[in-house]
mmCIF file of C-alpha atoms and ligand atoms in Angstrom:
data_model
loop_
_atom_site.group_PDB
_atom_site.id
_atom_site.type_symbol
_atom_site.label_atom_id
_atom_site.label_comp_id
_atom_site.label_asym_id
_atom_site.label_seq_id
_atom_site.Cartn_x
_atom_site.Cartn_y
_atom_site.Cartn_z
ATOM 1 C CA MET A 1 54.582 -104.799 -38.206
ATOM 2 C CA ARG A 2 55.384 -104.402 -40.770
ATOM 3 C CA THR A 3 57.731 -101.573 -41.609
ATOM 4 C CA ALA A 4 59.706 -99.290 -44.408
ATOM 5 C CA VAL A 5 63.081 -98.590 -42.714
ATOM 6 C CA LEU A 6 65.149 -96.069 -45.022
ATOM 7 C CA VAL A 7 68.716 -97.677 -44.259
ATOM 8 C CA GLU A 8 70.680 -95.332 -46.472
ATOM 9 C CA PRO A 9 69.961 -93.082 -48.506
ATOM 10 C CA THR A 10 67.440 -94.220 -52.155
ATOM 11 C CA GLU A 11 67.346 -98.351 -49.465
ATOM 12 C CA PHE A 12 64.334 -98.439 -47.943
ATOM 13 C CA GLU A 13 63.667 -101.895 -46.127
ATOM 14 C CA LEU A 14 60.898 -103.388 -45.379
ATOM 15 C CA GLN A 15 61.139 -104.798 -41.341
ATOM 16 C CA ASP A 16 59.598 -106.765 -38.700
ATOM 17 C CA ARG A 17 58.527 -104.740 -36.542
ATOM 18 C CA GLY A 18 56.928 -105.274 -32.884
ATOM 19 C CA ARG A 19 53.977 -104.279 -32.591
ATOM 20 C CA PRO A 20 53.908 -101.304 -30.164
ATOM 21 C CA THR A 21 52.349 -100.498 -26.778
ATOM 22 C CA PRO A 22 50.097 -97.773 -26.461
ATOM 23 C CA GLY A 23 50.944 -95.420 -22.926
ATOM 24 C CA PRO A 24 48.285 -94.871 -20.310
ATOM 25 C CA GLU A 25 47.787 -91.361 -22.621
ATOM 26 C CA ASP A 26 48.327 -92.657 -26.484
ATOM 27 C CA VAL A 27 45.913 -94.038 -28.409
ATOM 28 C CA LEU A 28 47.141 -96.947 -31.209
ATOM 29 C CA VAL A 29 47.302 -96.790 -34.325
ATOM 30 C CA ALA A 30 45.959 -99.323 -37.401
ATOM 31 C CA ILE A 31 47.490 -96.202 -40.467
ATOM 32 C CA ARG A 32 45.544 -96.009 -43.545
ATOM 33 C CA ASP A 33 47.195 -93.931 -45.532
ATOM 34 C CA VAL A 34 50.336 -91.624 -45.856
ATOM 35 C CA GLY A 35 51.442 -88.954 -47.517
ATOM 36 C CA ILE A 36 54.766 -88.559 -48.876
ATOM 37 C CA CYS A 37 56.231 -85.017 -47.890
ATOM 38 C CA GLY A 38 58.975 -84.107 -49.573
ATOM 39 C CA SER A 39 60.889 -83.448 -46.899
ATOM 40 C CA ASP A 40 61.044 -87.140 -46.708
ATOM 41 C CA VAL A 41 61.205 -87.445 -50.296
ATOM 42 C CA HIS A 42 65.146 -85.180 -49.322
ATOM 43 C CA TYR A 43 66.685 -87.437 -46.532
ATOM 44 C CA TYR A 44 65.467 -90.008 -48.935
ATOM 45 C CA GLU A 45 67.721 -88.889 -51.926
ATOM 46 C CA HIS A 46 70.462 -87.152 -49.165
ATOM 47 C CA GLY A 47 70.356 -88.643 -45.857
ATOM 48 C CA ARG A 48 69.665 -85.082 -44.257
ATOM 49 C CA ILE A 49 67.345 -81.715 -44.316
ATOM 50 C CA GLY A 50 70.186 -79.480 -43.233
ATOM 51 C CA ASP A 51 71.532 -80.004 -39.527
ATOM 52 C CA TYR A 52 69.178 -82.980 -38.931
ATOM 53 C CA VAL A 53 71.140 -86.239 -40.520
ATOM 54 C CA VAL A 54 69.591 -89.504 -40.646
ATOM 55 C CA GLU A 55 72.473 -91.367 -38.538
ATOM 56 C CA GLU A 56 70.223 -94.485 -37.478
ATOM 57 C CA PRO A 57 67.676 -96.309 -39.544
ATOM 58 C CA LEU A 58 64.753 -93.915 -39.815
ATOM 59 C CA VAL A 59 60.808 -94.573 -40.988
ATOM 60 C CA LEU A 60 59.580 -91.840 -42.800
ATOM 61 C CA GLY A 61 56.113 -90.323 -43.943
ATOM 62 C CA HIS A 62 54.875 -87.555 -41.434
ATOM 63 C CA GLU A 63 51.323 -86.869 -42.483
ATOM 64 C CA SER A 64 49.315 -89.785 -41.687
ATOM 65 C CA ALA A 65 45.724 -91.584 -40.547
ATOM 66 C CA GLY A 66 43.831 -94.095 -39.793
ATOM 67 C CA GLU A 67 41.967 -96.068 -36.893
ATOM 68 C CA VAL A 68 42.425 -96.494 -33.755
ATOM 69 C CA VAL A 69 42.793 -100.032 -32.122
ATOM 70 C CA GLU A 70 42.897 -100.114 -28.846
ATOM 71 C CA VAL A 71 43.192 -96.909 -25.655
ATOM 72 C CA GLY A 72 45.662 -96.500 -23.190
ATOM 73 C CA GLU A 73 43.665 -96.382 -19.673
ATOM 74 C CA ASN A 74 43.207 -92.810 -19.178
ATOM 75 C CA VAL A 75 42.330 -91.905 -22.580
ATOM 76 C CA THR A 76 39.221 -90.514 -23.177
ATOM 77 C CA GLY A 77 37.205 -89.254 -25.975
ATOM 78 C CA LEU A 78 38.654 -91.981 -28.747
ATOM 79 C CA GLU A 79 38.159 -95.673 -28.377
ATOM 80 C CA PRO A 80 38.944 -98.761 -31.183
ATOM 81 C CA GLY A 81 37.086 -98.350 -34.426
ATOM 82 C CA ASP A 82 37.797 -93.715 -34.698
ATOM 83 C CA ARG A 83 40.131 -92.532 -37.533
ATOM 84 C CA VAL A 84 42.386 -89.958 -36.805
ATOM 85 C CA ALA A 85 44.710 -87.835 -38.161
ATOM 86 C CA LEU A 86 47.947 -87.244 -36.126
ATOM 87 C CA GLU A 87 49.156 -84.587 -35.489
ATOM 88 C CA PRO A 88 53.118 -85.083 -36.184
ATOM 89 C CA GLY A 89 55.010 -83.036 -33.665
ATOM 90 C CA VAL A 90 54.543 -83.349 -29.885
ATOM 91 C CA PRO A 91 55.528 -80.977 -28.141
ATOM 92 C CA CYS A 92 56.597 -80.963 -23.618
ATOM 93 C CA ARG A 93 53.368 -79.129 -22.736
ATOM 94 C CA ARG A 94 55.704 -77.015 -20.103
ATOM 95 C CA CYS A 95 57.526 -74.144 -21.825
ATOM 96 C CA ALA A 96 56.872 -71.325 -22.203
ATOM 97 C CA HIS A 97 55.978 -71.781 -26.011
ATOM 98 C CA CYS A 98 53.695 -74.131 -25.171
ATOM 99 C CA LYS A 99 52.096 -72.094 -23.026
ATOM 100 C CA ARG A 100 51.599 -69.540 -24.694
ATOM 101 C CA GLY A 101 49.923 -71.589 -26.731
ATOM 102 C CA GLU A 102 52.650 -71.477 -30.212
ATOM 103 C CA TYR A 103 52.980 -76.074 -28.927
ATOM 104 C CA HIS A 104 55.424 -75.862 -33.026
ATOM 105 C CA LEU A 105 58.035 -73.780 -31.009
ATOM 106 C CA CYS A 106 58.983 -75.879 -28.794
ATOM 107 C CA GLU A 107 62.626 -76.080 -28.403
ATOM 108 C CA SER A 108 61.895 -80.169 -27.211
ATOM 109 C CA VAL A 109 58.897 -80.880 -30.448
ATOM 110 C CA GLU A 110 59.426 -84.590 -31.572
ATOM 111 C CA PHE A 111 57.510 -83.883 -34.951
ATOM 112 C CA MET A 112 57.390 -87.874 -36.958
ATOM 113 C CA ALA A 113 59.879 -88.453 -39.967
ATOM 114 C CA THR A 114 62.908 -86.158 -38.278
ATOM 115 C CA PRO A 115 65.951 -88.178 -37.084
ATOM 116 C CA PRO A 116 66.223 -89.778 -34.410
ATOM 117 C CA HIS A 117 62.257 -89.760 -34.440
ATOM 118 C CA ASP A 118 60.547 -92.630 -36.135
ATOM 119 C CA GLY A 119 57.400 -91.990 -38.600
ATOM 120 C CA ALA A 120 53.497 -93.308 -39.517
ATOM 121 C CA PHE A 121 55.500 -96.029 -42.123
ATOM 122 C CA ALA A 122 54.064 -98.886 -40.018
ATOM 123 C CA GLU A 123 51.053 -100.992 -39.720
ATOM 124 C CA TYR A 124 51.163 -99.135 -36.524
ATOM 125 C CA VAL A 125 51.790 -96.385 -34.280
ATOM 126 C CA SER A 126 51.074 -95.555 -30.916
ATOM 127 C CA TRP A 127 50.549 -92.244 -30.306
ATOM 128 C CA PRO A 128 49.488 -89.118 -27.806
ATOM 129 C CA ALA A 129 46.036 -89.465 -27.553
ATOM 130 C CA ASP A 130 45.183 -85.171 -27.322
ATOM 131 C CA PHE A 131 47.421 -86.114 -30.911
ATOM 132 C CA ALA A 132 45.758 -88.073 -32.550
ATOM 133 C CA TYR A 133 41.932 -85.910 -33.557
ATOM 134 C CA GLU A 134 38.878 -87.409 -34.767
ATOM 135 C CA LEU A 135 37.874 -87.877 -38.109
ATOM 136 C CA PRO A 136 34.574 -87.041 -39.481
ATOM 137 C CA GLY A 137 31.886 -90.088 -41.575
ATOM 138 C CA THR A 138 32.450 -87.835 -44.951
ATOM 139 C CA VAL A 139 36.291 -87.198 -44.061
ATOM 140 C CA SER A 140 37.849 -89.674 -45.426
ATOM 141 C CA THR A 141 41.941 -91.330 -44.137
ATOM 142 C CA VAL A 142 43.472 -89.669 -47.411
ATOM 143 C CA GLU A 143 41.551 -86.084 -46.112
ATOM 144 C CA GLY A 144 42.694 -86.735 -42.676
ATOM 145 C CA ALA A 145 46.535 -88.013 -43.518
ATOM 146 C CA LEU A 146 46.270 -84.571 -46.095
ATOM 147 C CA CYS A 147 45.978 -82.542 -43.249
ATOM 148 C CA GLU A 148 48.969 -81.595 -42.426
ATOM 149 C CA PRO A 149 49.912 -80.233 -45.857
ATOM 150 C CA LEU A 150 46.608 -77.874 -45.401
ATOM 151 C CA SER A 151 47.871 -77.473 -41.766
ATOM 152 C CA VAL A 152 51.151 -75.288 -43.315
ATOM 153 C CA GLY A 153 48.953 -73.359 -45.988
ATOM 154 C CA ILE A 154 45.938 -72.342 -43.035
ATOM 155 C CA HIS A 155 49.003 -71.161 -40.307
ATOM 156 C CA ALA A 156 50.592 -69.339 -43.828
ATOM 157 C CA ALA A 157 47.775 -67.678 -43.723
ATOM 158 C CA ARG A 158 46.541 -66.667 -40.257
ATOM 159 C CA ARG A 159 50.352 -65.384 -40.374
ATOM 160 C CA GLY A 160 49.976 -63.668 -43.073
ATOM 161 C CA ASN A 161 46.298 -61.957 -41.347
ATOM 162 C CA VAL A 162 44.944 -62.829 -44.215
ATOM 163 C CA GLY A 163 41.314 -60.715 -44.064
ATOM 164 C CA THR A 164 38.189 -60.496 -46.033
ATOM 165 C CA GLY A 165 38.224 -59.417 -49.684
ATOM 166 C CA ASP A 166 42.190 -59.193 -49.665
ATOM 167 C CA THR A 167 44.633 -60.194 -52.651
ATOM 168 C CA VAL A 168 47.053 -63.185 -51.496
ATOM 169 C CA LEU A 169 50.314 -63.910 -54.024
ATOM 170 C CA VAL A 170 51.136 -67.196 -53.733
ATOM 171 C CA THR A 171 54.834 -68.028 -54.714
ATOM 172 C CA GLY A 172 55.036 -72.177 -55.970
ATOM 173 C CA ALA A 173 52.198 -74.815 -57.070
ATOM 174 C CA GLY A 174 53.402 -77.590 -55.061
ATOM 175 C CA PRO A 175 51.027 -78.711 -52.256
ATOM 176 C CA ILE A 176 52.086 -76.595 -50.387
ATOM 177 C CA GLY A 177 51.962 -73.676 -52.745
ATOM 178 C CA LEU A 178 48.190 -74.763 -53.111
ATOM 179 C CA LEU A 179 46.620 -75.429 -50.110
ATOM 180 C CA ALA A 180 48.270 -71.927 -48.607
ATOM 181 C CA ALA A 181 46.366 -70.251 -51.537
ATOM 182 C CA GLU A 182 43.366 -73.009 -51.072
ATOM 183 C CA ALA A 183 43.376 -71.766 -46.667
ATOM 184 C CA ALA A 184 43.958 -67.724 -48.340
ATOM 185 C CA ARG A 185 40.640 -68.285 -50.258
ATOM 186 C CA ALA A 186 38.958 -70.410 -47.040
ATOM 187 C CA ALA A 187 40.477 -67.163 -44.439
ATOM 188 C CA GLY A 188 38.190 -64.724 -46.934
ATOM 189 C CA ALA A 189 40.915 -63.640 -49.694
ATOM 190 C CA THR A 190 38.718 -63.148 -53.387
ATOM 191 C CA ASP A 191 41.645 -62.812 -55.329
ATOM 192 C CA VAL A 192 44.106 -65.321 -55.670
ATOM 193 C CA LEU A 193 46.757 -65.592 -57.996
ATOM 194 C CA ILE A 194 49.985 -68.097 -57.701
ATOM 195 C CA THR A 195 53.590 -68.106 -59.776
ATOM 196 C CA ASP A 196 55.325 -71.318 -60.923
ATOM 197 C CA ILE A 197 58.287 -72.384 -63.349
ATOM 198 C CA VAL A 198 56.026 -75.503 -64.105
ATOM 199 C CA PRO A 199 53.553 -74.966 -67.016
ATOM 200 C CA GLU A 200 51.447 -78.435 -65.982
ATOM 201 C CA LYS A 201 51.797 -77.016 -62.339
ATOM 202 C CA LEU A 202 50.082 -73.305 -63.180
ATOM 203 C CA GLU A 203 47.224 -75.830 -65.600
ATOM 204 C CA PHE A 204 46.530 -77.561 -62.404
ATOM 205 C CA ALA A 205 46.707 -74.440 -61.097
ATOM 206 C CA ARG A 206 44.323 -72.488 -62.619
ATOM 207 C CA GLU A 207 42.083 -75.728 -62.546
ATOM 208 C CA ARG A 208 41.458 -75.531 -58.962
ATOM 209 C CA GLY A 209 39.987 -71.962 -59.333
ATOM 210 C CA VAL A 210 43.261 -69.806 -58.256
ATOM 211 C CA ASP A 211 42.048 -66.118 -60.203
ATOM 212 C CA ARG A 212 45.833 -65.880 -62.064
ATOM 213 C CA ALA A 213 48.375 -68.223 -61.907
ATOM 214 C CA ILE A 214 51.796 -66.581 -64.032
ATOM 215 C CA ASN A 215 54.626 -68.534 -65.136
ATOM 216 C CA ILE A 216 57.797 -67.111 -63.265
ATOM 217 C CA ALA A 217 60.625 -68.360 -65.972
ATOM 218 C CA GLU A 218 58.444 -66.181 -68.923
ATOM 219 C CA THR A 219 56.603 -62.481 -66.558
ATOM 220 C CA ASP A 220 58.607 -60.559 -65.254
ATOM 221 C CA LEU A 221 56.503 -60.872 -60.964
ATOM 222 C CA GLU A 222 55.419 -57.341 -60.440
ATOM 223 C CA THR A 223 54.294 -57.050 -63.894
ATOM 224 C CA ALA A 224 52.273 -58.887 -64.134
ATOM 225 C CA VAL A 225 50.970 -58.194 -60.542
ATOM 226 C CA ASP A 226 50.997 -54.150 -60.537
ATOM 227 C CA GLU A 227 48.535 -55.234 -64.004
ATOM 228 C CA TYR A 228 46.557 -57.038 -61.884
ATOM 229 C CA THR A 229 45.938 -55.070 -58.447
ATOM 230 C CA ASP A 230 45.870 -51.789 -60.406
ATOM 231 C CA GLY A 231 49.566 -51.276 -59.884
ATOM 232 C CA VAL A 232 48.901 -51.118 -55.484
ATOM 233 C CA GLY A 233 50.137 -55.033 -55.288
ATOM 234 C CA ALA A 234 49.356 -58.230 -53.148
ATOM 235 C CA ASP A 235 47.996 -58.024 -49.284
ATOM 236 C CA VAL A 236 49.654 -60.886 -48.646
ATOM 237 C CA VAL A 237 52.137 -63.037 -50.694
ATOM 238 C CA VAL A 238 52.713 -66.303 -49.409
ATOM 239 C CA GLU A 239 56.397 -67.943 -50.473
ATOM 240 C CA ALA A 240 55.846 -71.616 -50.703
ATOM 241 C CA SER A 241 59.006 -72.170 -53.754
ATOM 242 C CA GLY A 242 62.072 -72.249 -51.290
ATOM 243 C CA ALA A 243 63.428 -70.883 -54.212
ATOM 244 C CA GLU A 244 65.986 -67.937 -53.614
ATOM 245 C CA ALA A 245 65.123 -65.668 -57.139
ATOM 246 C CA SER A 246 61.220 -66.461 -55.640
ATOM 247 C CA ILE A 247 61.786 -65.387 -51.681
ATOM 248 C CA ARG A 248 63.286 -61.994 -53.147
ATOM 249 C CA SER A 249 61.103 -61.448 -55.581
ATOM 250 C CA THR A 250 58.464 -61.548 -53.237
ATOM 251 C CA LEU A 251 58.680 -57.526 -52.536
ATOM 252 C CA ASP A 252 58.542 -56.865 -55.115
ATOM 253 C CA GLY A 253 54.563 -58.271 -55.339
ATOM 254 C CA VAL A 254 53.652 -57.157 -52.334
ATOM 255 C CA ARG A 255 52.077 -53.427 -51.953
ATOM 256 C CA ARG A 256 52.451 -50.942 -49.603
ATOM 257 C CA GLY A 257 52.336 -52.015 -45.632
ATOM 258 C CA GLY A 258 51.220 -55.521 -47.140
ATOM 259 C CA THR A 259 52.671 -58.719 -45.480
ATOM 260 C CA VAL A 260 54.906 -61.386 -47.260
ATOM 261 C CA VAL A 261 54.897 -64.650 -44.855
ATOM 262 C CA LEU A 262 57.993 -67.378 -46.197
ATOM 263 C CA VAL A 263 57.140 -70.593 -46.088
ATOM 264 C CA GLY A 264 59.661 -72.069 -48.242
ATOM 265 C CA LEU A 265 62.759 -73.378 -46.851
ATOM 266 C CA SER A 266 65.507 -72.115 -48.925
ATOM 267 C CA ASP A 267 68.823 -74.631 -49.496
ATOM 268 C CA GLU A 268 70.826 -70.772 -48.081
ATOM 269 C CA ALA A 269 70.211 -70.111 -44.686
ATOM 270 C CA ALA A 270 71.315 -66.677 -46.342
ATOM 271 C CA VAL A 271 68.891 -64.446 -48.504
ATOM 272 C CA PRO A 272 69.009 -60.682 -48.776
ATOM 273 C CA LEU A 273 66.943 -59.316 -49.465
ATOM 274 C CA ASP A 274 66.446 -55.276 -49.122
ATOM 275 C CA VAL A 275 65.033 -53.776 -46.553
ATOM 276 C CA LEU A 276 65.448 -49.952 -46.729
ATOM 277 C CA ASP A 277 62.147 -51.599 -49.314
ATOM 278 C CA VAL A 278 61.049 -52.579 -46.438
ATOM 279 C CA ILE A 279 60.688 -50.627 -43.909
ATOM 280 C CA ASP A 280 60.061 -47.951 -46.560
ATOM 281 C CA ASN A 281 57.453 -49.760 -47.846
ATOM 282 C CA GLU A 282 56.464 -51.334 -43.734
ATOM 283 C CA ILE A 283 56.115 -54.372 -44.974
ATOM 284 C CA ASP A 284 55.560 -57.015 -42.482
ATOM 285 C CA VAL A 285 57.783 -60.725 -42.934
ATOM 286 C CA HIS A 286 56.799 -62.823 -41.102
ATOM 287 C CA GLY A 287 58.468 -66.440 -40.597
ATOM 288 C CA SER A 288 56.408 -69.335 -41.066
ATOM 289 C CA PHE A 289 56.728 -72.806 -39.406
ATOM 290 C CA ARG A 290 55.627 -75.425 -39.539
ATOM 291 C CA TYR A 291 51.387 -74.594 -37.370
ATOM 292 C CA ALA A 292 49.475 -75.200 -33.690
ATOM 293 C CA ASN A 293 46.057 -75.363 -33.110
ATOM 294 C CA THR A 294 44.810 -75.996 -37.218
ATOM 295 C CA TYR A 295 43.656 -80.197 -37.029
ATOM 296 C CA PRO A 296 40.297 -79.230 -36.308
ATOM 297 C CA ALA A 297 40.071 -76.454 -38.248
ATOM 298 C CA ALA A 298 41.658 -78.454 -41.373
ATOM 299 C CA ILE A 299 39.213 -81.239 -40.311
ATOM 300 C CA ASP A 300 36.567 -78.739 -40.950
ATOM 301 C CA LEU A 301 37.808 -77.322 -44.353
ATOM 302 C CA LEU A 302 37.652 -80.791 -45.225
ATOM 303 C CA ALA A 303 33.965 -81.456 -44.266
ATOM 304 C CA ASP A 304 32.563 -78.683 -44.923
ATOM 305 C CA ASP A 305 34.170 -79.436 -49.194
ATOM 306 C CA VAL A 306 35.721 -75.676 -48.971
ATOM 307 C CA VAL A 307 39.491 -77.408 -49.448
ATOM 308 C CA ASP A 308 39.379 -81.081 -51.923
ATOM 309 C CA VAL A 309 42.513 -82.324 -50.535
ATOM 310 C CA GLU A 310 42.472 -85.312 -52.486
ATOM 311 C CA GLY A 311 42.391 -83.563 -55.713
ATOM 312 C CA LEU A 312 46.203 -82.975 -55.451
ATOM 313 C CA VAL A 313 46.747 -87.153 -55.157
ATOM 314 C CA ASP A 314 48.754 -88.673 -58.520
ATOM 315 C CA PHE A 315 48.957 -91.192 -57.009
ATOM 316 C CA ARG A 316 48.674 -94.435 -54.120
ATOM 317 C CA SER A 317 51.470 -96.885 -53.524
ATOM 318 C CA PRO A 318 50.652 -99.941 -51.222
ATOM 319 C CA LEU A 319 52.872 -99.958 -48.119
ATOM 320 C CA SER A 320 55.757 -102.675 -50.030
ATOM 321 C CA ASP A 321 56.258 -100.598 -53.637
ATOM 322 C CA VAL A 322 57.678 -97.992 -51.254
ATOM 323 C CA ASP A 323 60.977 -97.340 -53.437
ATOM 324 C CA ASP A 324 58.700 -97.201 -56.627
ATOM 325 C CA ALA A 325 56.453 -94.159 -54.765
ATOM 326 C CA PHE A 326 59.447 -92.279 -53.642
ATOM 327 C CA GLU A 327 60.678 -92.613 -57.796
ATOM 328 C CA ARG A 328 57.687 -91.457 -58.604
ATOM 329 C CA ALA A 329 57.151 -88.732 -56.227
ATOM 330 C CA MET A 330 60.245 -87.058 -57.678
ATOM 331 C CA GLU A 331 58.454 -86.295 -60.831
ATOM 332 C CA PRO A 332 58.838 -82.991 -61.539
ATOM 333 C CA THR A 333 55.491 -82.370 -62.307
ATOM 334 C CA VAL A 334 53.650 -84.435 -59.397
ATOM 335 C CA ILE A 335 51.692 -82.974 -56.614
ATOM 336 C CA LYS A 336 51.160 -85.753 -54.062
ATOM 337 C CA GLY A 337 51.641 -89.301 -54.223
ATOM 338 C CA MET A 338 50.058 -91.162 -51.046
ATOM 339 C CA ILE A 339 51.189 -94.760 -49.496
ATOM 340 C CA SER A 340 48.409 -96.958 -48.886
ATOM 341 C CA VAL A 341 49.852 -99.320 -45.484
ATOM 342 C CA ASP A 342 46.469 -101.139 -45.928
ATOM 343 C CA ASP A 343 47.347 -102.231 -49.304
ATOM 344 C CA ALA A 344 50.630 -104.084 -49.048
HETATM 345 N N1 LIG B 1 57.820 -73.614 -43.685
HETATM 346 C C1 LIG B 1 57.409 -75.390 -42.758
HETATM 347 O O1 LIG B 1 56.931 -74.964 -41.932
HETATM 348 C C2 LIG B 1 57.308 -75.428 -43.763
HETATM 349 C C3 LIG B 1 57.950 -75.642 -45.435
HETATM 350 N N2 LIG B 1 57.685 -76.502 -46.087
HETATM 351 C C4 LIG B 1 59.074 -75.677 -47.959
HETATM 352 O O2 LIG B 1 58.115 -75.337 -48.629
HETATM 353 C C5 LIG B 1 58.521 -75.336 -50.210
HETATM 354 C C6 LIG B 1 57.255 -76.088 -51.015
HETATM 355 O O3 LIG B 1 57.234 -76.948 -50.479
HETATM 356 P P1 LIG B 1 56.608 -77.994 -51.123
HETATM 357 O O4 LIG B 1 54.691 -77.774 -51.593
HETATM 358 O O5 LIG B 1 56.544 -79.563 -50.738
HETATM 359 O O6 LIG B 1 57.511 -77.940 -52.058
HETATM 360 P P2 LIG B 1 57.027 -78.418 -54.847
HETATM 361 O O7 LIG B 1 59.030 -78.770 -54.022
HETATM 362 O O8 LIG B 1 56.160 -79.364 -54.403
HETATM 363 O O9 LIG B 1 56.634 -77.048 -54.190
HETATM 364 C C7 LIG B 1 57.427 -75.975 -55.261
HETATM 365 C C8 LIG B 1 57.342 -75.566 -56.302
HETATM 366 O O10 LIG B 1 57.290 -74.410 -56.617
HETATM 367 C C9 LIG B 1 57.904 -73.901 -57.657
HETATM 368 N N3 LIG B 1 59.340 -73.239 -57.587
HETATM 369 C C10 LIG B 1 60.546 -72.803 -58.423
HETATM 370 N N4 LIG B 1 61.178 -71.733 -58.389
HETATM 371 C C11 LIG B 1 60.576 -71.798 -58.263
HETATM 372 C C12 LIG B 1 60.101 -70.066 -58.267
HETATM 373 N N5 LIG B 1 61.418 -69.299 -58.702
HETATM 374 N N6 LIG B 1 59.266 -69.421 -58.130
HETATM 375 C C13 LIG B 1 58.332 -70.156 -58.296
HETATM 376 N N7 LIG B 1 58.109 -71.087 -57.923
HETATM 377 C C14 LIG B 1 59.019 -71.739 -58.362
HETATM 378 C C15 LIG B 1 58.699 -75.951 -58.311
HETATM 379 O O11 LIG B 1 58.119 -75.730 -59.372
HETATM 380 C C16 LIG B 1 57.260 -75.803 -57.561
HETATM 381 O O12 LIG B 1 56.291 -76.570 -58.239
HETATM 382 C C17 LIG B 1 58.866 -75.880 -49.794
HETATM 383 O O13 LIG B 1 60.322 -74.931 -49.731
HETATM 384 C C18 LIG B 1 58.665 -77.210 -48.427
HETATM 385 O O14 LIG B 1 60.673 -77.437 -47.467
HETATM 386 C C19 LIG B 1 57.100 -77.489 -46.496
HETATM 387 C C20 LIG B 1 56.522 -77.761 -45.320
HETATM 388 C C21 LIG B 1 56.436 -77.135 -43.935
HETATM 389 C C1 LIG B 2 59.423 -78.261 -43.370
HETATM 390 C C2 LIG B 2 58.862 -80.305 -43.720
HETATM 391 O O1 LIG B 2 58.711 -80.245 -44.673
HETATM 392 C C3 LIG B 2 58.307 -80.906 -42.645
HETATM 393 N N1 LIG B 2 57.100 -81.524 -43.197
HETATM 394 C C4 LIG B 2 58.107 -80.497 -41.415
HETATM 395 O O2 LIG B 2 57.290 -80.253 -41.376
HETATM 396 O O3 LIG B 2 59.303 -80.331 -41.106
#
């Protein structure tokens, strides 16, 4: 099967690899669509993300969906011909975190396209059937693949306990910020504000329906949020840029007694936050890492047309053009590039 393998930073090789054989609990999936995530681009450019280092050739891509072509002998509920979204992180299912339902925190999770685990830029992937979610007829495999970043947004909204009537400020209008904003809206937020420093991103966010798009390169965050909220501040701030300045400024946007959800991964592990501000104003600061139990909700939001993920897609490239696709994905105004594996 054709497989795009990152052999060196900025160098993919199209290899012919053996088609995997599904184990008794697995499904063999003919991959149709795979999103290019910022983390894929980071591995492509730098060969590492923090402590995760690409030491052996690695197959990237963890936002994927396709068609079941074979099922293991113990699999029930899925059959050849079903279209599925693949949840990329498979936990041990036995540890305390798994038992509590927070399986994304499992220390033994094997996550696609995170060294040493291969991802989905390949014609076939064998995957545990309980992490393959059937897509209804109205949900495309492009949408199925983008259940992954949508899940990050849903989890962030859940971590912020976003509720009906809330005002939510999202910082950073990349795919994660946009989908966090839309997940917040779906959770009941009536006012959604977003920041960025790239005018095209802000214009796009406006077109997708945010109530206020703030260019933080030109406008003071606290003034803009105060103006919108009559000096109260946002109930929930979801930080989705990873920029240090933005992480620090979350406390300027949140109301007293509100919640800050940190999603964006800073290049620096230590970012100063004013803890006296956190204490005095009783701010809840929550980390948000990947997601658990979100795929069914993501699929429902797509099936009910509550969230439009296809509108985020700037281009779709065949697997054979993976190098070019990654170069395009690095352009600052691009939101989402996709690889169409079956178009190669
Ligand atoms: N915690 C988690 O589970 C996950 C975290 N991430 C992280 O979330 C962040 C967002 O991911 P993507 O949307 O894919 O990244 P992205 O790079 O496409 O988007 C980030 C956006 O933030 C904007 N930005 C930069 N500086 C800013 C500032 N000072 N204020 C406001 N906006 C600013 C950029 O212009 C860009 O539009 C990244 O740091 C990524 O690593 C991504 C997936 C999962
Ligand atoms: C942090 C990322 O961007 C990636 N999606 C991951 O979950 O590892």
